[in-house]
């Protein structure tokens, strides 16, 4: 059973927005806060009651907002603080919540803190970052190359776990902790309901370790941020690299006073052997990993973050499902399997219309700083065509193209020139077309989320996995008191499988067949009340 605080959070359904690509209202080709406000009905009608915005603070945008230059102001391209206040008010008027993206591990090198810090060894910001005469280790940047950069101004090296312009903050300095607490308090005072916390596991360092992450003071720092009385009501989800259950419990155990939940990434490797290399069908491993973490979370009274897609990942639908002939079936089947588990559902923009991974013809069409770093390295081993193929498979731009609102040339996203090329299938896959279709993925999501919201067994019922021997099926039950539901999803792609299980009058099915017992078609799913 979940504790009261966590049980309330299971009522949240979070819609993740990449503001740069969601909706542009002033024709500069970049999405903005007014654009988000204009689409709140669309999000609420879907069944979401919270939005998470990728970073919207002032930023030179080397890493699209994950390089913050002022945490208490709004990115010029996105609008003004008045727009933000209005967004908060509009959300709250609808009974919806706002989750912001906090980036505590690093700032942009154009942040005032860094600009002051680099000036010398004895100003108030000198120790806001890690400065060394000699590199203390040979850590590599996640975006390729050395993680240490020599700064001519200060005459020392600083650490950047990500881009050269994303300098890691020195959390050992109490003034940094205080500065980040002030950021949290500033936004909570404005009414923000929670945070997604970027690369949380990196904030405490152990320079003797092989790479950055899980330093000795990590949990102390997390509590410094979120264990305080004045913020104890907010929702927090960390982006972590946690792979074992004990570490997960240390982050999110009900009595830890740290995070509400954590994104786990084990299942994100399904369908690829590394970020840029595809692999054959791996539905079985997706299912096994998801269900394993579901049981672990459940056993410890923790909340599972239920997600497939985000701004860093090519759509799961394209990796695992059939994103051509069976796009509707795959998208709805995958959603059913995931969102009826116990936890907090996250839906990434476009997922609700079965958006697929994007594809670009030229390397110049890409913007993602990460994939461009990798591309340069790939060229040493592969032909330009092969390197482009790898980038097309793994680039984060796969998920960052403008949202497709309609089938027109600019997808209804902007009247200007979109900052990133529209999706190559935007004429076919867009909101207008989906809503006009009798196989609408958006409407299926509505039904799914309604079913979940109306039946407490999906919120806090026990989960039992019963698909054991049927490799290509996912079957689980959710039970609360005498209320029991069965969720059955078939992921067999080519042949039909017989199931000794009857689900006579499903409350939800993606193929609309009155009797979903017996033989399931590829990607067919059904949810029924077991009596
Ligand atoms: C996280 C973000 C990613 C960003 C990185 C550095 O992984 O999700 O988009 O580039 O952190 O802040
Ligand atoms: Ca704009």
Short mmCIF file of C-alpha atoms and ligand atoms in Angstrom, two decimals:
data_model
loop_
_atom_site.label_atom_id
_atom_site.label_comp_id
_atom_site.label_asym_id
_atom_site.label_seq_id
_atom_site.Cartn_x
_atom_site.Cartn_y
_atom_site.Cartn_z
CA UNK A 1 0.00 0.00 0.00
CA UNK A 2 1.11 3.51 -0.69
CA UNK A 3 1.39 6.15 2.01
CA UNK A 4 -1.20 8.97 1.78
CA UNK A 5 1.11 11.44 0.14
CA UNK A 6 2.12 9.01 -2.58
CA UNK A 7 -1.45 7.80 -3.06
CA UNK A 8 -2.49 11.36 -3.91
CA UNK A 9 0.26 11.56 -6.48
CA UNK A 10 -1.11 8.50 -8.31
CA UNK A 11 -4.05 10.71 -9.24
CA UNK A 12 -1.70 12.79 -11.32
CA UNK A 13 -1.36 12.22 -15.04
CA UNK A 14 1.55 14.27 -16.29
CA UNK A 15 1.81 15.59 -19.84
CA UNK A 16 5.38 16.48 -20.73
CA UNK A 17 5.91 19.49 -22.96
CA UNK A 18 9.03 20.42 -24.87
CA UNK A 19 8.13 24.12 -24.96
CA UNK A 20 10.39 24.94 -27.89
CA UNK A 21 8.42 22.58 -30.11
CA UNK A 22 4.90 22.64 -28.77
CA UNK A 23 3.10 25.72 -30.11
CA UNK A 24 4.37 29.03 -31.47
CA UNK A 25 2.09 32.05 -31.19
CA UNK A 26 4.28 34.90 -32.47
CA UNK A 27 5.65 33.43 -35.66
CA UNK A 28 9.31 33.25 -34.67
CA UNK A 29 9.33 29.49 -35.26
CA UNK A 30 9.86 28.69 -31.57
CA UNK A 31 7.16 27.44 -29.25
CA UNK A 32 6.24 29.69 -26.34
CA UNK A 33 4.28 29.87 -23.07
CA UNK A 34 1.30 31.52 -24.77
CA UNK A 35 1.25 28.56 -27.12
CA UNK A 36 1.05 26.21 -24.17
CA UNK A 37 -1.79 28.24 -22.66
CA UNK A 38 -3.67 28.01 -25.96
CA UNK A 39 -3.53 24.20 -25.80
CA UNK A 40 -4.50 23.57 -22.18
CA UNK A 41 -7.98 22.36 -23.13
CA UNK A 42 -6.43 19.84 -25.49
CA UNK A 43 -4.22 18.53 -22.68
CA UNK A 44 -6.98 18.47 -20.09
CA UNK A 45 -9.44 16.77 -22.45
CA UNK A 46 -6.91 14.02 -22.95
CA UNK A 47 -7.15 13.24 -19.24
CA UNK A 48 -3.92 14.79 -18.02
CA UNK A 49 -4.06 16.98 -14.94
CA UNK A 50 -0.48 18.18 -14.73
CA UNK A 51 2.11 19.45 -17.15
CA UNK A 52 5.87 19.18 -16.91
CA UNK A 53 7.71 21.79 -18.89
CA UNK A 54 11.26 21.15 -19.99
CA UNK A 55 13.43 24.05 -18.79
CA UNK A 56 11.96 27.46 -19.50
CA UNK A 57 14.49 29.61 -17.64
CA UNK A 58 16.85 32.12 -19.24
CA UNK A 59 19.36 30.29 -21.35
CA UNK A 60 21.66 30.74 -24.33
CA UNK A 61 20.22 27.40 -25.51
CA UNK A 62 23.37 25.45 -26.25
CA UNK A 63 21.51 22.48 -24.78
CA UNK A 64 18.03 23.90 -25.30
CA UNK A 65 17.46 25.25 -21.82
CA UNK A 66 19.46 22.70 -19.84
CA UNK A 67 22.12 25.40 -19.76
CA UNK A 68 20.47 27.91 -17.44
CA UNK A 69 21.77 31.46 -17.16
CA UNK A 70 19.11 32.71 -14.71
CA UNK A 71 16.87 30.34 -12.74
CA UNK A 72 14.47 33.07 -11.70
CA UNK A 73 13.64 34.46 -15.10
CA UNK A 74 12.01 33.16 -18.28
CA UNK A 75 13.78 32.28 -21.51
CA UNK A 76 13.35 35.23 -23.93
CA UNK A 77 12.01 33.02 -26.71
CA UNK A 78 9.34 31.53 -24.44
CA UNK A 79 7.89 34.78 -23.14
CA UNK A 80 7.87 36.75 -19.92
CA UNK A 81 7.32 36.21 -16.22
CA UNK A 82 3.78 37.55 -16.77
CA UNK A 83 3.19 34.76 -19.26
CA UNK A 84 4.42 32.27 -16.67
CA UNK A 85 2.16 33.71 -13.98
CA UNK A 86 -0.74 33.48 -16.38
CA UNK A 87 0.12 29.86 -17.23
CA UNK A 88 0.17 28.97 -13.54
CA UNK A 89 -3.17 30.71 -13.01
CA UNK A 90 -4.76 29.05 -16.06
CA UNK A 91 -3.58 25.63 -14.96
CA UNK A 92 -4.77 26.09 -11.40
CA UNK A 93 -8.13 27.41 -12.60
CA UNK A 94 -8.54 24.05 -14.36
CA UNK A 95 -7.43 22.11 -11.28
CA UNK A 96 -4.18 21.22 -13.03
CA UNK A 97 -0.63 21.27 -11.71
CA UNK A 98 2.63 22.63 -13.01
CA UNK A 99 5.92 20.75 -12.76
CA UNK A 100 9.07 22.66 -13.70
CA UNK A 101 12.39 21.21 -14.77
CA UNK A 102 15.12 22.06 -12.27
CA UNK A 103 18.73 21.79 -13.40
CA UNK A 104 20.81 21.77 -10.20
CA UNK A 105 23.93 20.00 -11.43
CA UNK A 106 25.23 22.69 -13.77
CA UNK A 107 24.64 26.19 -15.05
CA UNK A 108 25.43 27.84 -18.32
CA UNK A 109 28.87 29.39 -18.33
CA UNK A 110 27.07 32.64 -19.13
CA UNK A 111 25.32 32.51 -15.73
CA UNK A 112 26.42 35.39 -13.51
CA UNK A 113 27.74 32.87 -10.95
CA UNK A 114 30.18 31.47 -13.48
CA UNK A 115 31.11 34.83 -14.92
CA UNK A 116 32.05 36.01 -11.41
CA UNK A 117 33.63 32.71 -10.41
CA UNK A 118 36.07 32.66 -13.30
CA UNK A 119 37.38 36.12 -12.35
CA UNK A 120 39.54 34.83 -9.53
CA UNK A 121 39.99 32.84 -6.36
CA UNK A 122 38.65 35.30 -3.84
CA UNK A 123 35.25 36.63 -4.85
CA UNK A 124 31.89 35.48 -3.40
CA UNK A 125 31.40 33.06 -6.31
CA UNK A 126 34.93 31.67 -6.52
CA UNK A 127 33.93 28.29 -5.14
CA UNK A 128 30.60 27.94 -6.94
CA UNK A 129 32.24 25.56 -9.42
CA UNK A 130 35.05 23.01 -9.30
CA UNK A 131 38.36 24.59 -10.22
CA UNK A 132 41.61 22.65 -10.43
CA UNK A 133 45.15 23.45 -11.54
CA UNK A 134 45.51 19.86 -12.74
CA UNK A 135 42.64 17.65 -13.90
CA UNK A 136 41.86 15.35 -10.93
CA UNK A 137 40.68 12.49 -13.18
CA UNK A 138 39.97 11.72 -16.81
CA UNK A 139 36.18 11.90 -16.84
CA UNK A 140 34.57 12.19 -20.24
CA UNK A 141 31.68 14.48 -21.15
CA UNK A 142 28.34 12.81 -21.91
CA UNK A 143 28.36 14.84 -25.11
CA UNK A 144 31.81 13.49 -26.07
CA UNK A 145 35.28 14.82 -25.41
CA UNK A 146 37.01 15.70 -22.15
CA UNK A 147 34.85 16.66 -19.16
CA UNK A 148 37.48 19.18 -18.04
CA UNK A 149 37.95 22.51 -19.78
CA UNK A 150 40.78 24.95 -19.22
CA UNK A 151 39.46 28.46 -18.63
CA UNK A 152 41.89 31.13 -19.83
CA UNK A 153 40.36 33.80 -17.62
CA UNK A 154 40.85 31.96 -14.35
CA UNK A 155 43.79 29.90 -15.52
CA UNK A 156 42.31 26.68 -14.14
CA UNK A 157 40.23 23.69 -15.24
CA UNK A 158 36.51 23.42 -14.55
CA UNK A 159 34.25 20.37 -14.79
CA UNK A 160 31.48 20.00 -17.37
CA UNK A 161 29.71 16.64 -17.28
CA UNK A 162 27.75 17.79 -20.34
CA UNK A 163 28.61 20.55 -22.86
CA UNK A 164 31.63 22.83 -22.43
CA UNK A 165 29.15 25.63 -21.68
CA UNK A 166 27.44 23.62 -18.89
CA UNK A 167 29.73 23.99 -15.87
CA UNK A 168 29.10 21.68 -12.89
CA UNK A 169 28.18 23.46 -9.68
CA UNK A 170 30.17 22.75 -6.53
CA UNK A 171 27.58 21.45 -4.07
CA UNK A 172 30.23 21.10 -1.37
CA UNK A 173 29.94 24.87 -1.06
CA UNK A 174 27.03 25.69 1.30
CA UNK A 175 26.39 28.88 -0.67
CA UNK A 176 25.52 26.75 -3.72
CA UNK A 177 23.07 24.68 -1.67
CA UNK A 178 21.51 27.88 -0.39
CA UNK A 179 21.30 29.38 -3.88
CA UNK A 180 19.50 26.30 -5.21
CA UNK A 181 17.14 26.24 -2.19
CA UNK A 182 16.29 29.84 -3.04
CA UNK A 183 15.44 28.81 -6.60
CA UNK A 184 13.11 26.06 -5.36
CA UNK A 185 11.47 28.39 -2.83
CA UNK A 186 11.04 31.15 -5.41
CA UNK A 187 9.02 28.87 -7.70
CA UNK A 188 7.09 27.17 -4.93
CA UNK A 189 6.05 30.61 -3.65
CA UNK A 190 4.77 31.30 -7.16
CA UNK A 191 2.55 28.26 -6.91
CA UNK A 192 4.55 25.68 -8.82
CA UNK A 193 3.47 22.18 -7.73
CA UNK A 194 6.60 20.19 -8.31
CA UNK A 195 9.86 19.62 -10.09
CA UNK A 196 11.47 17.17 -12.42
CA UNK A 197 15.09 17.23 -11.37
CA UNK A 198 17.73 16.92 -14.05
CA UNK A 199 20.57 14.41 -13.55
CA UNK A 200 20.08 14.48 -9.79
CA UNK A 201 22.62 11.72 -9.13
CA UNK A 202 25.46 13.89 -10.39
CA UNK A 203 25.28 16.67 -7.80
CA UNK A 204 27.60 15.01 -5.29
CA UNK A 205 30.99 14.07 -6.70
CA UNK A 206 33.53 11.43 -5.94
CA UNK A 207 36.49 12.46 -8.04
CA UNK A 208 38.17 9.11 -7.44
CA UNK A 209 35.30 7.28 -9.17
CA UNK A 210 35.35 6.23 -12.81
CA UNK A 211 32.65 8.71 -13.75
CA UNK A 212 30.36 11.32 -12.27
CA UNK A 213 27.42 10.11 -10.17
CA UNK A 214 26.30 8.91 -6.71
CA UNK A 215 28.83 10.86 -4.68
CA UNK A 216 28.92 10.40 -0.89
CA UNK A 217 26.72 13.40 -0.03
CA UNK A 218 24.01 12.83 -2.65
CA UNK A 219 21.19 12.06 -0.24
CA UNK A 220 22.11 14.84 2.13
CA UNK A 221 21.91 17.30 -0.78
CA UNK A 222 18.57 15.92 -1.99
CA UNK A 223 17.17 16.43 1.50
CA UNK A 224 18.65 19.92 1.61
CA UNK A 225 16.51 20.68 -1.41
CA UNK A 226 13.29 18.78 -0.83
CA UNK A 227 13.31 17.53 2.75
CA UNK A 228 12.42 20.95 4.09
CA UNK A 229 9.04 21.59 5.71
CA UNK A 230 8.01 24.41 3.37
CA UNK A 231 8.30 22.20 0.28
CA UNK A 232 7.18 18.88 1.75
CA UNK A 233 3.88 18.96 -0.19
CA UNK A 234 5.36 19.22 -3.68
CA UNK A 235 5.82 16.42 -6.20
CA UNK A 236 9.37 15.59 -7.23
CA UNK A 237 10.63 13.21 -9.87
CA UNK A 238 14.35 12.77 -10.30
CA UNK A 239 16.15 11.86 -13.46
CA UNK A 240 18.58 9.26 -12.21
CA UNK A 241 20.81 6.47 -13.29
CA UNK A 242 19.65 4.11 -10.56
CA UNK A 243 19.80 0.43 -11.40
CA UNK A 244 19.42 -1.33 -8.08
CA UNK A 245 16.57 -1.46 -5.67
CA UNK A 246 18.46 -0.40 -2.54
CA UNK A 247 19.61 2.76 -4.24
CA UNK A 248 16.06 3.38 -5.45
CA UNK A 249 14.75 3.03 -1.89
CA UNK A 250 17.36 5.54 -0.71
CA UNK A 251 15.97 8.04 -3.24
CA UNK A 252 12.25 7.47 -2.88
CA UNK A 253 11.46 5.31 0.13
CA UNK A 254 8.29 6.65 1.82
CA UNK A 255 10.20 7.61 4.96
CA UNK A 256 13.27 9.04 3.23
CA UNK A 257 11.99 12.57 2.83
CA UNK A 258 13.75 12.85 -0.52
CA UNK A 259 11.97 12.34 -3.86
CA UNK A 260 8.43 11.27 -4.73
CA UNK A 261 9.65 9.08 -7.55
CA UNK A 262 12.52 8.52 -9.95
CA UNK A 263 12.70 7.87 -13.67
CA UNK A 264 14.29 4.48 -14.22
CA UNK A 265 15.90 3.95 -17.59
CA UNK A 266 16.44 0.20 -17.76
CA UNK A 267 13.53 -0.30 -20.12
CA UNK A 268 14.69 2.50 -22.40
CA UNK A 269 17.42 0.31 -23.81
CA UNK A 270 14.90 -2.05 -25.32
CA UNK A 271 15.12 -2.14 -29.08
CA UNK A 272 18.72 -0.99 -29.23
CA UNK A 273 22.09 -2.31 -28.22
CA UNK A 274 23.33 1.19 -27.56
CA UNK A 275 21.78 4.59 -28.01
CA UNK A 276 22.64 4.74 -31.71
CA UNK A 277 22.33 1.08 -32.71
CA UNK A 278 18.99 -0.64 -33.30
CA UNK A 279 18.37 -4.22 -32.29
CA UNK A 280 15.65 -6.74 -33.13
CA UNK A 281 12.33 -7.00 -31.40
CA UNK A 282 12.64 -6.83 -27.66
CA UNK A 283 9.09 -6.73 -26.43
CA UNK A 284 9.84 -9.51 -24.01
CA UNK A 285 12.64 -7.63 -22.32
CA UNK A 286 10.54 -4.46 -22.17
CA UNK A 287 7.79 -6.38 -20.45
CA UNK A 288 10.14 -8.18 -18.06
CA UNK A 289 11.94 -5.02 -17.03
CA UNK A 290 8.77 -2.98 -16.54
CA UNK A 291 7.05 -5.64 -14.51
CA UNK A 292 10.13 -6.30 -12.40
CA UNK A 293 10.38 -2.65 -11.39
CA UNK A 294 6.65 -2.51 -10.85
CA UNK A 295 6.88 -5.33 -8.30
CA UNK A 296 9.93 -3.80 -6.62
CA UNK A 297 8.31 -0.40 -6.30
CA UNK A 298 5.13 -1.97 -5.02
CA UNK A 299 6.93 -4.09 -2.43
CA UNK A 300 8.50 -0.97 -0.92
CA UNK A 301 5.41 1.27 -1.10
CA UNK A 302 7.07 3.47 -3.69
CA UNK A 303 5.72 5.16 -6.80
CA UNK A 304 6.75 3.84 -10.19
CA UNK A 305 7.26 6.49 -12.92
CA UNK A 306 5.38 5.15 -15.90
CA UNK A 307 6.90 6.48 -19.12
CA UNK A 308 8.12 5.43 -22.55
CA UNK A 309 9.01 8.66 -24.26
CA UNK A 310 10.62 11.98 -23.46
CA UNK A 311 12.68 14.74 -25.06
CA UNK A 312 15.82 12.57 -25.00
CA UNK A 313 14.40 9.41 -26.55
CA UNK A 314 13.22 8.22 -29.95
CA UNK A 315 9.59 7.09 -29.62
CA UNK A 316 9.18 3.65 -28.03
CA UNK A 317 6.46 2.99 -30.60
CA UNK A 318 9.08 3.04 -33.34
CA UNK A 319 11.58 0.93 -31.45
CA UNK A 320 9.26 -1.78 -30.20
CA UNK A 321 6.01 -1.54 -32.10
CA UNK A 322 5.05 -1.61 -35.75
CA UNK A 323 4.93 2.10 -36.53
CA UNK A 324 3.64 1.56 -40.08
CA UNK A 325 0.74 -0.85 -40.74
CA UNK A 326 -0.10 -1.40 -37.08
CA UNK A 327 0.65 2.06 -35.73
CA UNK A 328 -2.72 2.49 -34.02
CA UNK A 329 -2.67 -1.05 -32.59
CA UNK A 330 0.91 -0.73 -31.32
CA UNK A 331 0.43 2.71 -29.81
CA UNK A 332 -2.74 1.75 -27.97
CA UNK A 333 -1.43 -1.67 -26.89
CA UNK A 334 1.76 -0.18 -25.48
CA UNK A 335 -0.19 2.50 -23.62
CA UNK A 336 -2.54 -0.05 -22.07
CA UNK A 337 0.31 -2.21 -20.87
CA UNK A 338 2.02 0.73 -19.17
CA UNK A 339 -0.57 3.09 -17.80
CA UNK A 340 -2.65 0.58 -15.87
CA UNK A 341 0.32 -0.26 -13.69
CA UNK A 342 0.68 1.42 -10.30
CA UNK A 343 2.51 4.72 -10.43
CA UNK A 344 2.47 8.09 -12.11
CA UNK A 345 1.78 8.18 -15.85
CA UNK A 346 3.90 10.51 -17.98
CA UNK A 347 2.84 11.19 -21.56
CA UNK A 348 5.25 12.96 -23.86
CA UNK A 349 3.78 15.42 -26.37
CA UNK A 350 2.69 13.62 -29.53
CA UNK A 351 2.65 10.20 -27.92
CA UNK A 352 -1.13 10.53 -27.64
CA UNK A 353 -1.44 10.64 -31.43
CA UNK A 354 1.01 7.81 -32.05
CA UNK A 355 3.91 10.03 -33.06
CA UNK A 356 6.82 8.03 -34.46
CA UNK A 357 10.55 8.73 -34.36
CA UNK A 358 11.55 11.44 -36.83
CA UNK A 359 13.94 11.13 -39.76
CA UNK A 360 16.15 13.77 -41.39
CA UNK A 361 18.05 13.52 -44.66
CA UNK A 362 21.05 15.74 -43.90
CA UNK A 363 23.26 16.13 -40.88
CA UNK A 364 22.69 19.91 -41.20
CA UNK A 365 19.04 19.29 -40.32
CA UNK A 366 20.00 18.18 -36.81
CA UNK A 367 20.34 20.53 -33.85
CA UNK A 368 20.91 18.20 -30.85
CA UNK A 369 24.31 18.98 -29.35
CA UNK A 370 24.65 15.41 -28.12
CA UNK A 371 24.14 13.69 -31.49
CA UNK A 372 26.41 16.17 -33.27
CA UNK A 373 29.19 15.30 -30.81
CA UNK A 374 28.67 11.61 -31.47
CA UNK A 375 28.43 12.18 -35.23
CA UNK A 376 31.92 13.70 -35.30
CA UNK A 377 33.22 10.63 -33.52
CA UNK A 378 31.28 8.19 -35.73
CA UNK A 379 32.99 9.69 -38.80
CA UNK A 380 36.27 8.25 -37.60
CA UNK A 381 34.83 4.73 -37.89
CA UNK A 382 31.93 4.90 -40.33
CA UNK A 383 31.04 6.38 -43.71
CA UNK A 384 29.00 9.61 -43.62
CA UNK A 385 25.92 7.60 -44.70
CA UNK A 386 26.36 5.11 -41.87
CA UNK A 387 27.01 7.87 -39.37
CA UNK A 388 23.86 9.67 -40.51
CA UNK A 389 21.86 6.50 -40.12
CA UNK A 390 23.08 6.09 -36.56
CA UNK A 391 22.24 9.67 -35.73
CA UNK A 392 18.80 9.24 -37.26
CA UNK A 393 18.17 6.27 -35.02
CA UNK A 394 19.43 7.72 -31.76
CA UNK A 395 19.29 11.50 -31.96
CA UNK A 396 17.27 13.36 -29.38
CA UNK A 397 15.88 15.43 -32.26
CA UNK A 398 13.75 12.37 -32.99
CA UNK A 399 11.51 13.64 -30.24
CA UNK A 400 12.10 17.37 -30.58
CA UNK A 401 10.52 18.19 -33.92
CA UNK A 402 7.56 20.59 -33.88
CA UNK A 403 4.31 19.13 -32.59
CA UNK A 404 2.10 18.20 -35.55
CA UNK A 405 -1.23 19.90 -35.02
CA UNK A 406 -2.42 19.53 -38.61
CA UNK A 407 -1.23 18.24 -41.98
CA UNK A 408 -0.15 21.58 -43.45
CA UNK A 409 3.41 22.41 -44.38
CA UNK A 410 4.23 23.96 -41.00
CA UNK A 411 2.05 21.49 -39.11
CA UNK A 412 -0.07 24.21 -37.51
CA UNK A 413 2.85 24.79 -35.17
CA UNK A 414 3.97 28.16 -36.51
CA UNK A 415 3.35 30.71 -39.22
CA UNK A 416 7.10 31.33 -39.45
CA UNK A 417 10.04 29.05 -40.08
CA UNK A 418 10.10 26.22 -37.52
CA UNK A 419 13.40 26.07 -35.60
CA UNK A 420 13.70 22.35 -36.43
CA UNK A 421 12.30 20.68 -39.56
CA UNK A 422 8.84 19.17 -39.19
CA UNK A 423 8.49 15.42 -38.96
CA UNK A 424 8.69 13.71 -42.36
CA UNK A 425 5.33 12.01 -41.72
CA UNK A 426 3.54 15.11 -40.45
CA UNK A 427 1.02 15.09 -43.31
CA UNK A 428 -0.12 11.66 -42.13
CA UNK A 429 0.41 11.80 -38.35
CA UNK A 430 -1.07 14.91 -36.77
CA UNK A 431 -3.70 15.87 -34.22
CA UNK A 432 -6.32 16.88 -36.76
CA UNK A 433 -6.00 13.63 -38.69
CA UNK A 434 -6.02 11.55 -35.53
CA UNK A 435 -9.17 13.13 -34.19
CA UNK A 436 -10.89 12.70 -37.57
CA UNK A 437 -10.03 9.01 -37.75
CA UNK A 438 -12.22 6.23 -36.37
CA UNK A 439 -9.01 4.74 -35.05
CA UNK A 440 -8.09 7.75 -32.95
CA UNK A 441 -5.20 7.15 -30.58
CA UNK A 442 -6.05 10.33 -28.67
CA UNK A 443 -9.57 9.04 -27.97
CA UNK A 444 -8.22 5.69 -26.88
CA UNK A 445 -5.94 7.49 -24.40
CA UNK A 446 -8.98 9.37 -23.13
CA UNK A 447 -10.84 6.13 -22.48
CA UNK A 448 -7.80 4.52 -20.90
CA UNK A 449 -7.14 7.42 -18.56
CA UNK A 450 -10.82 7.62 -17.59
CA UNK A 451 -10.87 3.94 -16.73
CA UNK A 452 -7.78 4.43 -14.61
CA UNK A 453 -9.11 7.49 -12.82
CA UNK A 454 -12.48 5.95 -12.03
CA UNK A 455 -11.28 2.70 -10.50
CA UNK A 456 -9.14 2.86 -7.40
CA UNK A 457 -7.74 -0.60 -8.05
CA UNK A 458 -5.61 0.96 -10.80
CA UNK A 459 -4.34 3.59 -8.43
CA UNK A 460 -3.43 1.58 -5.38
CA UNK A 461 -4.36 -2.04 -6.06
CA UNK A 462 -1.81 -4.83 -5.79
CA UNK A 463 -0.22 -5.90 -9.04
CA UNK A 464 0.08 -9.55 -9.91
CA UNK A 465 1.77 -10.77 -13.08
CA UNK A 466 0.18 -13.83 -14.62
CA UNK A 467 1.62 -13.93 -18.11
CA UNK A 468 4.56 -16.09 -17.12
CA UNK A 469 4.60 -18.72 -19.85
CA UNK A 470 3.17 -16.56 -22.63
CA UNK A 471 6.23 -14.77 -23.86
CA UNK A 472 4.46 -12.41 -26.19
CA UNK A 473 1.67 -11.52 -23.82
CA UNK A 474 1.57 -9.12 -20.95
CA UNK A 475 -1.08 -10.12 -18.49
CA UNK A 476 -1.46 -8.69 -15.06
CA UNK A 477 -4.17 -8.09 -12.53
CA UNK A 478 -4.78 -5.15 -10.24
CA UNK A 479 -6.66 -5.90 -7.05
CA UNK A 480 -8.00 -3.68 -4.31
CA UNK A 481 -10.34 -5.29 -1.76
CA UNK A 482 -12.88 -7.24 -3.82
CA UNK A 483 -12.28 -5.19 -6.94
CA UNK A 484 -10.11 -7.04 -9.44
CA UNK A 485 -9.14 -6.10 -12.98
CA UNK A 486 -7.26 -8.03 -15.63
CA UNK A 487 -5.10 -6.31 -18.24
CA UNK A 488 -4.24 -8.44 -21.26
CA UNK A 489 -1.99 -7.26 -24.06
CA UNK A 490 -0.77 -9.31 -26.97
CA UNK A 491 2.42 -8.23 -28.62
CA UNK A 492 2.87 -11.12 -31.00
CA UNK A 493 3.62 -9.55 -34.31
CA UNK A 494 3.04 -12.28 -36.86
CA UNK A 495 0.84 -15.09 -35.63
CA UNK A 496 -2.14 -15.48 -33.41
CA UNK A 497 -1.94 -17.02 -29.97
CA UNK A 498 -4.65 -18.83 -28.09
CA UNK A 499 -5.13 -17.85 -24.51
CA UNK A 500 -6.93 -19.95 -21.91
CA UNK A 501 -8.41 -16.85 -20.42
CA UNK A 502 -11.75 -15.31 -20.96
CA UNK A 503 -12.52 -11.67 -20.86
CA UNK A 504 -16.12 -11.61 -21.98
CA UNK A 505 -17.11 -7.99 -21.85
CA UNK A 506 -14.00 -5.87 -21.79
CA UNK A 507 -14.30 -2.41 -20.31
CA UNK A 508 -11.64 -1.32 -22.75
CA UNK A 509 -10.23 -2.83 -25.93
CA UNK A 510 -8.33 -1.29 -28.81
CA UNK A 511 -9.96 -3.34 -31.55
CA UNK A 512 -13.49 -2.86 -30.36
CA UNK A 513 -14.39 -6.50 -30.43
CA UNK A 514 -17.20 -7.49 -28.08
CA UNK A 515 -15.50 -10.67 -26.97
CA UNK A 516 -11.79 -10.45 -26.53
CA UNK A 517 -11.45 -13.89 -25.02
CA UNK A 518 -9.56 -16.60 -26.82
CA UNK A 519 -7.60 -15.54 -29.82
CA UNK A 520 -5.90 -12.18 -29.78
CA UNK A 521 -4.81 -10.32 -32.86
CA UNK A 522 -1.39 -8.68 -33.07
CA UNK A 523 -1.21 -5.84 -30.54
CA UNK A 524 -4.74 -6.42 -29.38
CA UNK A 525 -5.40 -5.58 -25.77
CA UNK A 526 -8.33 -5.83 -23.41
CA UNK A 527 -9.09 -4.76 -19.88
CA UNK A 528 -11.86 -6.44 -17.98
CA UNK A 529 -13.31 -6.66 -14.53
CA UNK A 530 -12.77 -10.13 -13.07
CA UNK A 531 -15.79 -11.30 -11.12
C1 LIG B 1 19.27 15.44 -18.90
C2 LIG B 1 18.28 16.07 -19.85
C3 LIG B 1 18.97 16.32 -21.15
C4 LIG B 1 20.13 17.27 -20.90
C5 LIG B 1 21.06 16.74 -19.81
C6 LIG B 1 22.00 17.81 -19.32
O1 LIG B 1 19.67 14.19 -19.30
O2 LIG B 1 17.14 15.28 -19.97
O3 LIG B 1 18.09 16.79 -22.13
O4 LIG B 1 20.84 17.47 -22.07
O5 LIG B 1 20.37 16.28 -18.69
O6 LIG B 1 21.31 18.79 -18.60
CA1 LIG B 2 7.32 31.91 -30.44
#
